[in-house]
Coordinates of C-alpha atoms in Angstrom, one line a residue:
Chain A
X116 CA -25.8 -30.2 5.7
X117 CA -23.4 -33.4 5.8
X118 CA -22.5 -32.8 2.1
X119 CA -21.1 -29.1 3.2
X120 CA -19.3 -30.5 6.1
X121 CA -17.6 -32.8 3.9
X122 CA -16.7 -29.9 1.3
X123 CA -15.2 -27.7 4.2
X124 CA -13.2 -30.9 5.2
X125 CA -11.7 -31.0 1.7
X126 CA -10.7 -27.5 1.5
X127 CA -8.8 -27.6 4.6
X128 CA -6.8 -30.6 3.2
X129 CA -3.3 -30.1 3.3
X130 CA -2.5 -31.2 -0.3
X131 CA -5.2 -28.9 -1.4
X132 CA -3.7 -26.0 0.1
X133 CA -0.6 -26.6 -1.3
X134 CA -1.7 -26.9 -4.6
X135 CA -3.5 -23.6 -4.3
X136 CA -0.5 -21.4 -4.7
X137 CA -0.4 -22.8 -8.4
X138 CA -4.1 -21.9 -9.0
X139 CA -5.2 -19.1 -11.2
X140 CA -7.1 -17.7 -8.3
X141 CA -4.1 -17.5 -6.1
X142 CA -2.0 -15.7 -8.6
X143 CA -4.8 -13.4 -9.7
X144 CA -5.7 -12.2 -6.0
X145 CA -1.9 -11.8 -5.4
X146 CA -1.8 -9.6 -8.6
X147 CA -4.8 -7.7 -7.6
X148 CA -3.3 -7.1 -4.1
X149 CA -0.1 -5.5 -5.9
X150 CA -2.3 -3.5 -8.1
X151 CA -4.1 -2.0 -5.2
X152 CA -0.7 -1.1 -3.5
X153 CA -0.1 0.9 -6.6
X154 CA -3.1 3.0 -6.8
X155 CA -2.2 6.3 -5.3
X156 CA -5.0 9.1 -4.3
X157 CA -4.3 12.6 -5.5
X158 CA -5.4 15.5 -3.2
X159 CA -5.3 19.3 -3.6
X160 CA -4.2 21.2 -0.5
X161 CA -5.5 24.7 0.5
X162 CA -3.0 27.1 1.7
X163 CA -4.1 27.1 5.3
X164 CA -3.8 23.3 5.3
X165 CA -0.4 23.7 3.8
X166 CA 0.7 26.0 6.9
X167 CA -0.8 23.8 9.4
X168 CA 1.2 21.2 8.0
X169 CA 4.3 23.2 8.3
X170 CA 3.2 23.7 11.9
X171 CA 3.2 19.9 12.5
X172 CA 6.6 19.7 10.7
X173 CA 8.3 22.3 12.8
X174 CA 6.6 21.3 16.1
X175 CA 4.8 24.5 16.5
X176 CA 1.3 23.2 15.9
X177 CA -0.7 23.9 19.0
X178 CA -1.9 20.4 19.9
X179 CA -3.4 21.4 23.0
X180 CA -5.8 24.0 21.3
X181 CA -7.1 21.6 18.9
X182 CA -5.7 18.2 19.4
X183 CA -8.1 16.1 17.0
X184 CA -7.7 18.4 14.2
X185 CA -3.9 18.2 14.6
X186 CA -3.8 14.3 15.2
X187 CA -5.9 13.9 11.8
X188 CA -3.5 16.2 10.1
X189 CA -0.5 14.3 11.1
X190 CA -2.2 10.9 10.5
X191 CA -2.8 12.4 7.0
X192 CA 0.8 13.3 6.6
X193 CA 1.9 10.1 7.4
X194 CA 0.4 8.6 4.3
X195 CA 2.1 11.2 1.9
X196 CA 4.0 9.2 -0.7
X197 CA 7.2 11.6 -0.2
X198 CA 9.5 11.5 3.0
X199 CA 11.2 15.0 3.9
X200 CA 14.1 14.1 1.6
X201 CA 11.7 13.5 -1.5
X202 CA 12.4 9.7 -1.1
X203 CA 9.3 7.5 -1.3
X204 CA 7.3 6.6 1.5
X205 CA 6.5 2.9 1.7
X206 CA 3.4 3.2 3.7
X207 CA 2.2 6.1 1.7
X208 CA -0.6 6.3 -0.5
X209 CA -1.5 10.0 -0.9
X210 CA -0.3 12.3 -3.3
X211 CA -0.4 16.1 -2.2
X212 CA -1.0 18.5 -5.0
X213 CA -0.4 22.4 -4.9
X214 CA -3.0 24.2 -7.6
X215 CA -1.6 27.2 -9.5
X216 CA -3.7 29.6 -7.5
X217 CA -2.5 28.3 -4.1
X218 CA 1.0 28.5 -5.5
X219 CA 0.4 32.1 -6.4
X220 CA -0.9 32.7 -2.8
X221 CA 2.4 31.3 -1.3
X222 CA 4.8 32.8 -3.7
X223 CA 6.2 36.2 -4.1
X224 CA 5.7 38.6 -7.0
X225 CA 8.7 36.9 -8.9
X226 CA 7.1 33.6 -8.7
X227 CA 9.3 32.2 -5.9
X228 CA 8.0 30.3 -2.6
X229 CA 8.3 32.0 0.4
X230 CA 11.4 30.9 2.4
X231 CA 9.4 29.3 5.0
X232 CA 7.4 26.9 2.9
X233 CA 10.2 26.5 0.2
X234 CA 11.4 23.2 1.4
X235 CA 8.2 21.5 2.4
X236 CA 6.7 22.5 -1.0
X237 CA 9.4 21.3 -3.2
X238 CA 10.1 17.9 -1.5
X239 CA 6.9 16.7 -0.2
X240 CA 4.2 17.8 -2.8
X241 CA 3.4 17.9 -6.4
X242 CA 3.1 21.3 -8.0
X243 CA 0.5 21.4 -10.9
X244 CA 2.3 23.4 -13.4
X245 CA 0.4 24.1 -16.6
X246 CA 2.2 23.8 -19.9
X247 CA 2.5 27.5 -21.4
X248 CA 0.8 26.5 -24.6
X249 CA -2.3 25.5 -22.5
X250 CA -2.3 28.3 -20.1
X251 CA -4.8 30.6 -21.8
X252 CA -7.3 28.0 -22.5
X253 CA -6.8 26.6 -18.8
X254 CA -7.3 30.3 -17.3
X255 CA -10.3 30.8 -19.6
X256 CA -12.2 27.7 -18.4
X257 CA -11.3 28.5 -15.0
X258 CA -12.6 31.7 -14.9
X259 CA -15.9 30.9 -16.6
X260 CA -16.3 28.0 -14.1
X261 CA -15.5 30.2 -11.0
X262 CA -18.0 32.9 -12.3
X263 CA -20.5 30.4 -12.5
X264 CA -20.1 29.5 -9.0
X265 CA -20.3 32.9 -8.1
X266 CA -23.6 33.5 -9.9
X267 CA -25.3 30.9 -7.9
X268 CA -24.2 32.8 -4.8
X269 CA -21.2 30.8 -3.6
X270 CA -17.5 31.9 -2.9
X271 CA -18.4 35.5 -2.2
X272 CA -17.1 37.8 0.3
X273 CA -19.0 40.5 2.6
X274 CA -19.4 42.6 -0.3
X275 CA -20.8 40.0 -2.5
X276 CA -17.6 40.0 -4.7
X277 CA -16.1 37.0 -6.1
X278 CA -13.1 35.5 -4.2
X279 CA -9.9 33.6 -4.9
X280 CA -11.5 30.6 -3.3
X281 CA -14.0 30.2 -6.3
X282 CA -10.9 29.9 -8.8
X283 CA -9.0 27.3 -6.2
X284 CA -12.2 25.1 -6.1
X285 CA -12.6 25.5 -10.1
X286 CA -9.1 24.4 -10.3
X287 CA -9.5 21.5 -8.3
X288 CA -12.7 20.4 -10.0
X289 CA -10.7 20.8 -13.6
X290 CA -8.0 18.5 -12.3
X291 CA -11.0 16.1 -10.3
X292 CA -9.0 16.4 -6.9
X293 CA -10.5 16.5 -3.7
X294 CA -9.7 19.8 -2.5
X295 CA -8.9 19.8 1.6
X296 CA -9.5 22.8 3.2
X297 CA -11.0 24.0 6.7
X298 CA -12.2 27.4 5.4
X299 CA -15.8 28.1 5.7
X300 CA -16.2 29.1 2.3
X301 CA -14.9 26.1 0.5
X302 CA -15.9 23.0 2.2
X303 CA -18.9 21.5 3.8
X304 CA -19.4 22.7 7.2
X305 CA -21.9 21.9 9.6
X306 CA -22.7 25.5 10.2
X307 CA -24.0 26.0 6.6
X308 CA -27.7 25.8 6.2
X309 CA -27.6 23.4 3.1
X310 CA -23.9 22.0 3.0
X311 CA -25.1 19.2 0.8
X312 CA -27.1 21.2 -1.6
X313 CA -24.2 23.7 -2.3
X314 CA -22.0 20.6 -3.1
X315 CA -24.6 19.3 -5.2
X316 CA -25.0 22.5 -7.1
X317 CA -20.9 22.6 -7.7
X318 CA -20.9 19.1 -9.0
X319 CA -23.7 20.0 -11.2
X320 CA -21.8 23.1 -12.7
X321 CA -18.8 20.9 -13.0
X322 CA -20.5 18.2 -15.0
X323 CA -22.0 20.6 -17.4
X324 CA -18.5 22.6 -18.0
X325 CA -16.6 19.6 -18.6
X326 CA -19.5 17.9 -20.3
X327 CA -18.3 14.9 -18.6
X328 CA -20.6 12.2 -16.9
X329 CA -17.8 11.2 -14.3
X330 CA -18.4 7.6 -14.6
X331 CA -15.9 7.4 -11.7
X332 CA -16.1 9.5 -8.4
X333 CA -16.3 13.1 -9.0
X334 CA -14.3 15.3 -6.7
X335 CA -15.7 17.9 -4.2
X336 CA -14.1 20.1 -1.4
X337 CA -13.6 18.3 1.9
X338 CA -12.7 18.8 5.4
X339 CA -9.9 16.6 6.7
X340 CA -12.1 14.5 9.0
X341 CA -14.7 13.7 6.0
X342 CA -11.8 12.7 3.6
X343 CA -10.1 10.4 6.3
X344 CA -13.5 8.9 7.0
X345 CA -13.9 8.0 3.2
X346 CA -10.6 6.6 3.1
X347 CA -11.1 4.4 5.9
X348 CA -14.5 3.2 4.5
X349 CA -12.6 2.3 1.2
X350 CA -15.0 4.5 -0.6
X351 CA -14.0 5.1 -4.5
X352 CA -11.6 8.0 -4.7
X353 CA -11.6 10.7 -7.5
X354 CA -8.8 10.0 -10.1
X355 CA -6.6 12.9 -11.5
X356 CA -7.9 13.9 -15.0
X357 CA -6.9 16.3 -17.7
X358 CA -3.1 16.0 -16.4
X359 CA -2.2 16.1 -20.3
X360 CA -2.1 20.0 -19.9
X361 CA 0.5 19.8 -17.4
X362 CA 4.2 20.5 -18.4
X363 CA 5.7 17.3 -20.1
X364 CA 8.0 16.5 -17.1
X365 CA 5.6 16.8 -14.6
X366 CA 3.3 14.4 -16.8
X367 CA 6.2 11.9 -16.8
X368 CA 6.6 12.5 -13.0
X369 CA 3.3 11.3 -12.3
X370 CA 3.2 8.6 -14.9
X371 CA 6.3 7.6 -12.8
X372 CA 4.6 7.5 -9.7
X373 CA 1.4 5.9 -11.0
X374 CA 3.5 3.0 -13.0
X375 CA 6.5 2.3 -11.0
X376 CA 5.2 3.7 -7.5
X377 CA 8.6 5.1 -7.7
X378 CA 9.3 9.0 -7.5
X379 CA 12.2 10.0 -9.7
X380 CA 14.1 13.3 -8.5
X381 CA 12.4 16.2 -10.0
X382 CA 15.1 18.0 -12.5
Chain B
X15 CA 4.5 44.7 16.7
X16 CA 2.9 41.8 14.7
X17 CA -0.7 42.8 15.6
X18 CA 0.3 46.4 14.7
X19 CA 1.3 45.3 11.2
X20 CA -2.0 43.4 10.8
X21 CA -4.0 46.1 11.9
X22 CA -2.3 48.5 9.4
X23 CA -2.6 46.2 6.5
X24 CA -6.3 45.6 7.4
X25 CA -6.7 49.3 7.3
X26 CA -5.1 49.7 4.0
X27 CA -7.2 47.0 2.1
X28 CA -10.5 48.4 3.7
X29 CA -9.7 52.0 2.5
X30 CA -12.3 53.4 0.3
X31 CA -10.5 53.9 -3.2
X32 CA -13.6 54.2 -5.3
X33 CA -12.7 57.7 -6.4
X34 CA -9.5 56.1 -8.3
X35 CA -9.3 55.0 -11.7
X36 CA -8.9 51.2 -12.7
X37 CA -5.1 51.4 -13.0
X38 CA -4.7 53.6 -9.7
X39 CA -6.8 50.7 -7.8
X40 CA -4.8 48.0 -9.5
X41 CA -1.5 49.6 -8.5
X42 CA -2.6 50.5 -5.0
X43 CA -3.7 46.9 -4.3
X44 CA -0.5 45.4 -6.1
X45 CA 1.8 47.3 -3.8
X46 CA 0.1 46.3 -0.7
X47 CA 0.4 42.7 -2.1
X48 CA 4.1 43.1 -2.7
X49 CA 4.5 44.6 0.9
X50 CA 2.9 41.7 2.6
X51 CA 5.2 39.5 0.3
X52 CA 8.1 41.2 1.6
X53 CA 7.0 40.4 5.1
X54 CA 6.3 36.8 4.5
X55 CA 9.4 36.2 2.9
X56 CA 11.1 36.2 6.1
X57 CA 12.8 32.9 6.9
X58 CA 12.3 33.1 10.6
X59 CA 8.8 34.2 10.3
X60 CA 6.3 32.8 13.0
X61 CA 3.8 30.4 11.1
X62 CA 0.7 31.9 13.0
X63 CA 1.7 35.5 12.0
X64 CA 2.4 33.9 8.5
X65 CA -1.0 32.3 8.3
X66 CA -2.6 35.7 9.2
X67 CA -0.6 37.6 6.5
X68 CA -1.8 34.9 3.9
X69 CA -5.6 35.5 4.8
X70 CA -5.0 39.2 4.1
X71 CA -2.9 38.4 1.2
X72 CA -6.1 36.2 -0.1
X73 CA -8.3 39.2 0.5
X74 CA -6.1 41.6 -1.5
X75 CA -5.7 39.1 -4.2
X76 CA -9.6 39.0 -4.2
X77 CA -9.8 42.8 -4.4
X78 CA -7.3 42.8 -7.6
X79 CA -9.5 40.3 -9.2
X80 CA -12.8 42.3 -8.8
X81 CA -11.3 45.6 -9.8
X82 CA -13.0 46.6 -13.1

C-alpha cells in the first residue's frame, strides 16, 4: 500500500509532469485526439426528414405539436459539417447524404430540385451522384436487393406491391449508410411486432448480397432518437463504402472532407 | 384549396385503370407525377402541403415501379 502511495506521489511530481509533454505517450494521445476530430459520420436522410429540417430552418416547424422530435432534429442539424453558406461548421461531425432515389423524389422530371428545397440540398448536404459508367450495374444491384426485401414481406404497400422505400433502403445499404427516417415502413418502430427481427433479416440479406462480413459496423435504418443515443454512447458508426462508383468530382470532395476536414467548394 | 387538390390527386391515384395497356398505365401515372411536380415547384409553397404532396408522389412512383 505504502509503495503505491509513493508511486502516486512520484507521478504528481512537477518535474515529471513537465517532462511528460515530451513523452511518446503524450504525443500519441494528442495525435489520436486529432484523428478523432477528423472522423466524420455519413448518414443518409429520408425525404420526410429533409422537409422537417427545412421546416426547422424556415421557422415553420410546429415545435408545440412534437417538441421532442424537433428539438432532436435541431440538435442533429447543429452537428452538420456544413453551415448555411456551405462553409465548414467546426463543431460538425455528421455529413448528411442524399441518396439517388430520395433525390428523384424531391426533383422534377428534368432532374431539377424543387425550388423550396434547392438551396438547402445544394449547400448543406452531399448528393450521391453515381458515375454514368456505373449506373447500370448499380441499378441492377439495387433492384435485386429491393426485390429480396419485398420477397421477405418488407416495404410493401396495402396491395402488397413493392414501394420506393425498398429501393431507398437498398441504396443506403449499398453505401453502408445509416438511413434516418420517421417512416413506419422504413425504420424500427415500437408498434412493429418484431422490429429487431426485421432489421436482422435485412442485414442478413445485405451481407449475402454484398458477400461482405462487415468487420466494421453494418448500417441499418434508424429513427433520429436511436441514432442520437448511439452517437452519444460513442457506438461504432458504419463507414461509407463503395464510394468508388460515384462521379470522380464527388469522390475527391469526400476525400477532401475525410482527410483535410475542409469542404472545398463544389463546382 | 390545398386539401381539395390532395383529394383530387388521391382520387386519380386510386382510380382503377386495370383495363388499360402497360404503356397507357405508365403515361397515366407519369402525367399525375408531372402535375404533382408542377405544384411542388412553387417557391412559396407551404412545407406541410409540400410534405403531403411528396407522400402522394411517392405513391405514384411506387405505382410506376409496379406497372407490368
